[in-house]
PDB file of C-alpha atoms in Angstrom:
ATOM      1  CA  VAL A   1    -104.856 -85.692 -35.155  1.00 72.00           C
ATOM      2  CA  PRO A   2    -106.047 -84.211 -38.528  1.00 77.00           C
ATOM      3  CA  PHE A   3    -107.040 -86.639 -40.857  1.00 83.00           C
ATOM      4  CA  ILE A   4    -107.282 -85.272 -44.997  1.00 86.00           C
ATOM      5  CA  HIS A   5    -107.695 -87.768 -47.406  1.00 85.00           C
ATOM      6  CA  SER A   6    -105.384 -87.678 -50.794  1.00 86.00           C
ATOM      7  CA  GLY A   7    -106.497 -84.969 -53.323  1.00 88.00           C
ATOM      8  CA  GLN A   8    -109.164 -83.677 -51.003  1.00 89.00           C
ATOM      9  CA  GLU A   9    -107.329 -79.967 -51.086  1.00 91.00           C
ATOM     10  CA  PHE A  10    -108.663 -79.802 -54.775  1.00 92.00           C
ATOM     11  CA  PHE A  11    -111.443 -81.216 -54.132  1.00 89.00           C
ATOM     12  CA  ARG A  12    -110.418 -85.346 -55.310  1.00 86.00           C
ATOM     13  CA  THR A  13    -114.049 -86.684 -57.741  1.00 87.00           C
ATOM     14  CA  LYS A  14    -114.523 -90.430 -57.776  1.00 88.00           C
ATOM     15  CA  GLN A  15    -117.142 -89.577 -60.465  1.00 86.00           C
ATOM     16  CA  GLY A  16    -120.369 -89.904 -58.044  1.00 85.00           C
ATOM     17  CA  VAL A  17    -118.916 -93.566 -56.496  1.00 90.00           C
ATOM     18  CA  GLU A  18    -120.519 -93.057 -53.195  1.00 86.00           C
ATOM     19  CA  ASN A  19    -117.720 -96.105 -51.649  1.00 90.00           C
ATOM     20  CA  SER A  20    -115.011 -96.720 -54.154  1.00 90.00           C
ATOM     21  CA  TYR A  21    -113.000 -99.189 -52.291  1.00 89.00           C
ATOM     22  CA  GLN A  22    -113.561-101.893 -55.097  1.00 92.00           C
ATOM     23  CA  SER A  23    -113.551 -99.785 -57.793  1.00 93.00           C
ATOM     24  CA  SER A  24    -110.823 -99.689 -60.567  1.00 94.00           C
ATOM     25  CA  ASP A  25    -107.813 -97.081 -60.307  1.00 92.00           C
ATOM     26  CA  SER A  26    -109.719 -95.088 -63.432  1.00 90.00           C
ATOM     27  CA  ILE A  27    -112.267 -93.830 -60.235  1.00 91.00           C
ATOM     28  CA  ASN A  28    -109.645 -93.936 -57.602  1.00 90.00           C
ATOM     29  CA  GLN A  29    -107.005 -91.775 -59.306  1.00 91.00           C
ATOM     30  CA  LEU A  30    -105.644 -88.514 -58.625  1.00 91.00           C
ATOM     31  CA  ASP A  31    -106.815 -86.014 -61.408  1.00 91.00           C
ATOM     32  CA  TRP A  32    -103.169 -83.574 -60.614  1.00 93.00           C
ATOM     33  CA  SER A  33    -104.493 -81.192 -63.223  1.00 94.00           C
ATOM     34  CA  ARG A  34    -107.276 -80.393 -60.518  1.00 93.00           C
ATOM     35  CA  ARG A  35    -104.480 -78.953 -58.388  1.00 95.00           C
ATOM     36  CA  GLU A  36    -103.620 -76.018 -60.296  1.00 96.00           C
ATOM     37  CA  THR A  37    -107.233 -75.526 -61.132  1.00 96.00           C
ATOM     38  CA  PHE A  38    -108.193 -75.290 -57.129  1.00 95.00           C
ATOM     39  CA  LYS A  39    -104.515 -73.461 -56.387  1.00 95.00           C
ATOM     40  CA  GLN A  40    -106.228 -71.259 -53.896  1.00 92.00           C
ATOM     41  CA  ASP A  41    -107.868 -73.996 -51.772  1.00 91.00           C
ATOM     42  CA  VAL A  42    -104.517 -75.685 -52.333  1.00 93.00           C
ATOM     43  CA  ASP A  43    -102.475 -72.987 -50.841  1.00 92.00           C
ATOM     44  CA  TYR A  44    -105.363 -72.496 -47.838  1.00 91.00           C
ATOM     45  CA  VAL A  45    -105.293 -75.768 -46.829  1.00 91.00           C
ATOM     46  CA  ARG A  46    -101.405 -75.578 -46.952  1.00 92.00           C
ATOM     47  CA  GLY A  47    -101.661 -72.502 -44.820  1.00 92.00           C
ATOM     48  CA  LEU A  48    -104.023 -74.274 -42.295  1.00 92.00           C
ATOM     49  CA  ILE A  49    -101.621 -76.884 -41.688  1.00 93.00           C
ATOM     50  CA  SER A  50     -98.613 -74.516 -41.250  1.00 94.00           C
ATOM     51  CA  LEU A  51    -100.952 -72.518 -38.697  1.00 95.00           C
ATOM     52  CA  ARG A  52    -101.759 -75.633 -36.675  1.00 95.00           C
ATOM     53  CA  LYS A  53     -97.863 -76.626 -36.552  1.00 95.00           C
ATOM     54  CA  ALA A  54     -97.139 -73.371 -35.417  1.00 95.00           C
ATOM     55  CA  HIS A  55     -99.321 -72.736 -33.045  1.00 96.00           C
ATOM     56  CA  PRO A  56     -99.452 -75.050 -30.133  1.00 96.00           C
ATOM     57  CA  ALA A  57    -103.024 -74.094 -28.883  1.00 97.00           C
ATOM     58  CA  PHE A  58    -104.219 -76.212 -32.157  1.00 96.00           C
ATOM     59  CA  ARG A  59    -102.758 -79.065 -30.215  1.00 95.00           C
ATOM     60  CA  LEU A  60    -104.303 -79.058 -26.936  1.00 95.00           C
ATOM     61  CA  THR A  61    -102.705 -82.625 -26.026  1.00 92.00           C
ATOM     62  CA  SER A  62    -104.967 -83.548 -22.749  1.00 94.00           C
ATOM     63  CA  SER A  63    -108.431 -82.990 -21.964  1.00 96.00           C
ATOM     64  CA  ALA A  64    -107.792 -80.516 -18.970  1.00 95.00           C
ATOM     65  CA  ASP A  65    -105.897 -78.047 -21.357  1.00 95.00           C
ATOM     66  CA  ILE A  66    -108.616 -78.581 -23.568  1.00 95.00           C
ATOM     67  CA  GLN A  67    -111.081 -77.512 -20.326  1.00 96.00           C
ATOM     68  CA  ARG A  68    -108.740 -74.787 -19.236  1.00 95.00           C
ATOM     69  CA  CYS A  69    -108.363 -73.224 -22.985  1.00 97.00           C
ATOM     70  CA  LEU A  70    -111.364 -74.320 -24.675  1.00 97.00           C
ATOM     71  CA  GLU A  71    -114.821 -71.846 -24.657  1.00 97.00           C
ATOM     72  CA  CYS A  72    -117.409 -72.274 -26.967  1.00 97.00           C
ATOM     73  CA  LEU A  73    -119.402 -69.329 -27.820  1.00 96.00           C
ATOM     74  CA  ALA A  74    -121.682 -70.383 -30.491  1.00 95.00           C
ATOM     75  CA  LEU A  75    -123.014 -73.393 -31.406  1.00 96.00           C
ATOM     76  CA  LYS A  76    -125.948 -73.206 -33.749  1.00 93.00           C
ATOM     77  CA  GLU A  77    -127.324 -74.407 -36.814  1.00 94.00           C
ATOM     78  CA  HIS A  78    -124.672 -72.818 -39.658  1.00 96.00           C
ATOM     79  CA  LEU A  79    -122.477 -71.334 -36.767  1.00 97.00           C
ATOM     80  CA  ILE A  80    -119.678 -72.702 -34.588  1.00 97.00           C
ATOM     81  CA  VAL A  81    -117.663 -70.134 -32.568  1.00 97.00           C
ATOM     82  CA  TYR A  82    -115.057 -70.896 -30.475  1.00 97.00           C
ATOM     83  CA  ARG A  83    -112.133 -69.267 -28.229  1.00 97.00           C
ATOM     84  CA  LEU A  84    -108.828 -70.539 -27.062  1.00 98.00           C
ATOM     85  CA  PHE A  85    -107.552 -68.472 -24.408  1.00 96.00           C
ATOM     86  CA  ASN A  86    -105.088 -68.763 -21.043  1.00 94.00           C
ATOM     87  CA  LEU A  87    -102.563 -69.504 -24.188  1.00 95.00           C
ATOM     88  CA  GLY A  88     -99.672 -67.230 -22.462  1.00 89.00           C
ATOM     89  CA  ALA A  89     -97.655 -70.415 -21.336  1.00 91.00           C
ATOM     90  CA  ILE A  90     -98.044 -72.732 -24.649  1.00 94.00           C
ATOM     91  CA  ASP A  91     -98.422 -70.060 -27.426  1.00 95.00           C
ATOM     92  CA  GLU A  92     -97.086 -66.343 -28.501  1.00 93.00           C
ATOM     93  CA  TRP A  93    -100.714 -65.870 -29.221  1.00 95.00           C
ATOM     94  CA  GLU A  94    -102.587 -64.728 -25.893  1.00 95.00           C
ATOM     95  CA  GLU A  95    -106.037 -65.801 -27.491  1.00 96.00           C
ATOM     96  CA  ILE A  96    -107.366 -67.167 -30.532  1.00 97.00           C
ATOM     97  CA  ILE A  97    -111.362 -66.854 -31.799  1.00 97.00           C
ATOM     98  CA  VAL A  98    -112.386 -69.459 -34.729  1.00 97.00           C
ATOM     99  CA  ILE A  99    -115.624 -68.891 -36.532  1.00 97.00           C
ATOM    100  CA  HIS A 100    -116.756 -71.670 -38.640  1.00 97.00           C
ATOM    101  CA  HIS A 101    -119.712 -70.641 -40.685  1.00 96.00           C
ATOM    102  CA  ALA A 102    -121.860 -72.923 -43.168  1.00 96.00           C
ATOM    103  CA  SER A 103    -124.330 -70.683 -45.235  1.00 96.00           C
ATOM    104  CA  PRO A 104    -123.935 -68.305 -47.964  1.00 96.00           C
ATOM    105  CA  ASP A 105    -125.808 -65.610 -45.897  1.00 95.00           C
ATOM    106  CA  SER A 106    -123.169 -62.978 -44.103  1.00 94.00           C
ATOM    107  CA  VAL A 107    -123.305 -62.537 -40.247  1.00 94.00           C
ATOM    108  CA  THR A 108    -121.534 -60.485 -38.002  1.00 94.00           C
ATOM    109  CA  TRP A 109    -119.937 -61.909 -34.861  1.00 94.00           C
ATOM    110  CA  GLN A 110    -119.424 -59.309 -32.212  1.00 94.00           C
ATOM    111  CA  LEU A 111    -115.951 -58.977 -30.344  1.00 93.00           C
ATOM    112  CA  PRO A 112    -115.297 -58.793 -26.609  1.00 88.00           C
ATOM    113  CA  LYS A 113    -115.471 -54.852 -26.193  1.00 86.00           C
ATOM    114  CA  ASP A 114    -112.332 -54.397 -24.414  1.00 86.00           C
ATOM    115  CA  LYS A 115    -109.766 -56.379 -26.745  1.00 90.00           C
ATOM    116  CA  ALA A 116    -108.310 -55.630 -30.620  1.00 90.00           C
ATOM    117  CA  TYR A 117    -107.986 -58.751 -32.740  1.00 93.00           C
ATOM    118  CA  ARG A 118    -105.671 -59.135 -35.725  1.00 93.00           C
ATOM    119  CA  LEU A 119    -107.698 -61.091 -38.549  1.00 93.00           C
ATOM    120  CA  LEU A 120    -105.629 -63.833 -39.794  1.00 94.00           C
ATOM    121  CA  CYS A 121    -107.964 -65.881 -42.270  1.00 92.00           C
ATOM    122  CA  ASP A 122    -111.171 -65.097 -43.279  1.00 91.00           C
ATOM    123  CA  THR A 123    -113.514 -66.547 -45.946  1.00 88.00           C
ATOM    124  CA  ASP A 124    -111.342 -65.028 -48.851  1.00 87.00           C
ATOM    125  CA  GLY A 125    -108.257 -66.591 -47.303  1.00 89.00           C
ATOM    126  CA  PHE A 126    -105.349 -65.957 -45.444  1.00 91.00           C
ATOM    127  CA  ARG A 127    -104.020 -62.276 -44.711  1.00 87.00           C
ATOM    128  CA  THR A 128    -101.106 -60.633 -43.758  1.00 79.00           C
ATOM    129  CA  ASP A 129    -102.141 -56.853 -43.843  1.00 78.00           C
ATOM    130  CA  SER A 130    -104.935 -56.783 -41.967  1.00 72.00           C
ATOM    131  CA  GLY A 131    -105.206 -54.256 -38.735  1.00 76.00           C
ATOM    132  CA  GLU A 132    -106.641 -54.421 -35.604  1.00 83.00           C
ATOM    133  CA  ILE A 133    -110.443 -55.417 -35.230  1.00 86.00           C
ATOM    134  CA  LYS A 134    -111.777 -53.688 -32.135  1.00 88.00           C
ATOM    135  CA  LYS A 135    -115.739 -54.131 -32.471  1.00 92.00           C
ATOM    136  CA  ALA A 136    -117.053 -56.751 -34.954  1.00 94.00           C
ATOM    137  CA  VAL A 137    -116.224 -59.095 -38.047  1.00 93.00           C
ATOM    138  CA  ALA A 138    -118.195 -59.709 -40.765  1.00 91.00           C
ATOM    139  CA  VAL A 139    -118.312 -63.213 -41.666  1.00 94.00           C
ATOM    140  CA  ASN A 140    -119.407 -63.562 -45.348  1.00 92.00           C
ATOM    141  CA  GLY A 141    -120.398 -66.540 -47.306  1.00 93.00           C
ATOM    142  CA  ILE A 142    -119.179 -70.216 -46.277  1.00 93.00           C
ATOM    143  CA  GLY A 143    -115.817 -70.367 -44.294  1.00 92.00           C
ATOM    144  CA  THR A 144    -113.667 -69.375 -41.469  1.00 94.00           C
ATOM    145  CA  VAL A 145    -112.449 -66.821 -39.764  1.00 95.00           C
ATOM    146  CA  ILE A 146    -109.366 -66.903 -37.633  1.00 96.00           C
ATOM    147  CA  LEU A 147    -108.429 -63.736 -35.430  1.00 96.00           C
ATOM    148  CA  TYR A 148    -105.658 -63.503 -32.784  1.00 95.00           C
ATOM    149  CA  LEU A 149    -104.918 -61.217 -29.492  1.00 93.00           C
ATOM    150  CA  ALA A 150    -101.094 -61.461 -29.510  1.00 84.00           C
ATOM    151  CA  ARG A 151     -98.699 -60.753 -26.798  1.00 75.00           C
ATOM    152  CA  ASP A 152     -97.303 -58.608 -29.394  1.00 61.00           C
ATOM    153  CA  LEU A 153     -99.719 -56.957 -31.757  1.00 49.00           C
ATOM    154  CA  THR A 154     -97.256 -56.904 -34.664  1.00 42.00           C
ATOM    155  CA  SER A 155     -96.535 -60.567 -34.927  1.00 42.00           C
ATOM    156  CA  PHE A 156     -98.696 -62.666 -37.617  1.00 43.00           C
ATOM    157  CA  ALA A 157     -98.490 -66.234 -38.141  1.00 42.00           C
TER     158      ALA A 157
END
């Protein structure tokens, strides 16, 4: 179950108070004007929530399913890459590659040679206009890249 603190999508601030449990409302209140200031980030989080709801591959419920459908491709400093596969029975997408990058530097990730993926999301946000990506994907700075291989390559999230 995802756990998102109220206001996290617009970078809620507690004015530097680390443990605000016993602090006043002036420290713990939500500054709703930040929601408009960070609208692009709010929309990004909304897109991630919608993606999770729309695709059972992001809601595997048993350890057996996770072991059957998840492969870690990279786990190193600033980079986590995993692949969800064998999804045909539970999802409209056959395969999903997720790249989490935690460095301002750019990195290029080589894709499997025999497949053409669609780019759903990159460090600039969600896409609806990307074509097929066959060789590699650039990850420009801090963020997440999500690519998918659909049974029907014309479908998007």
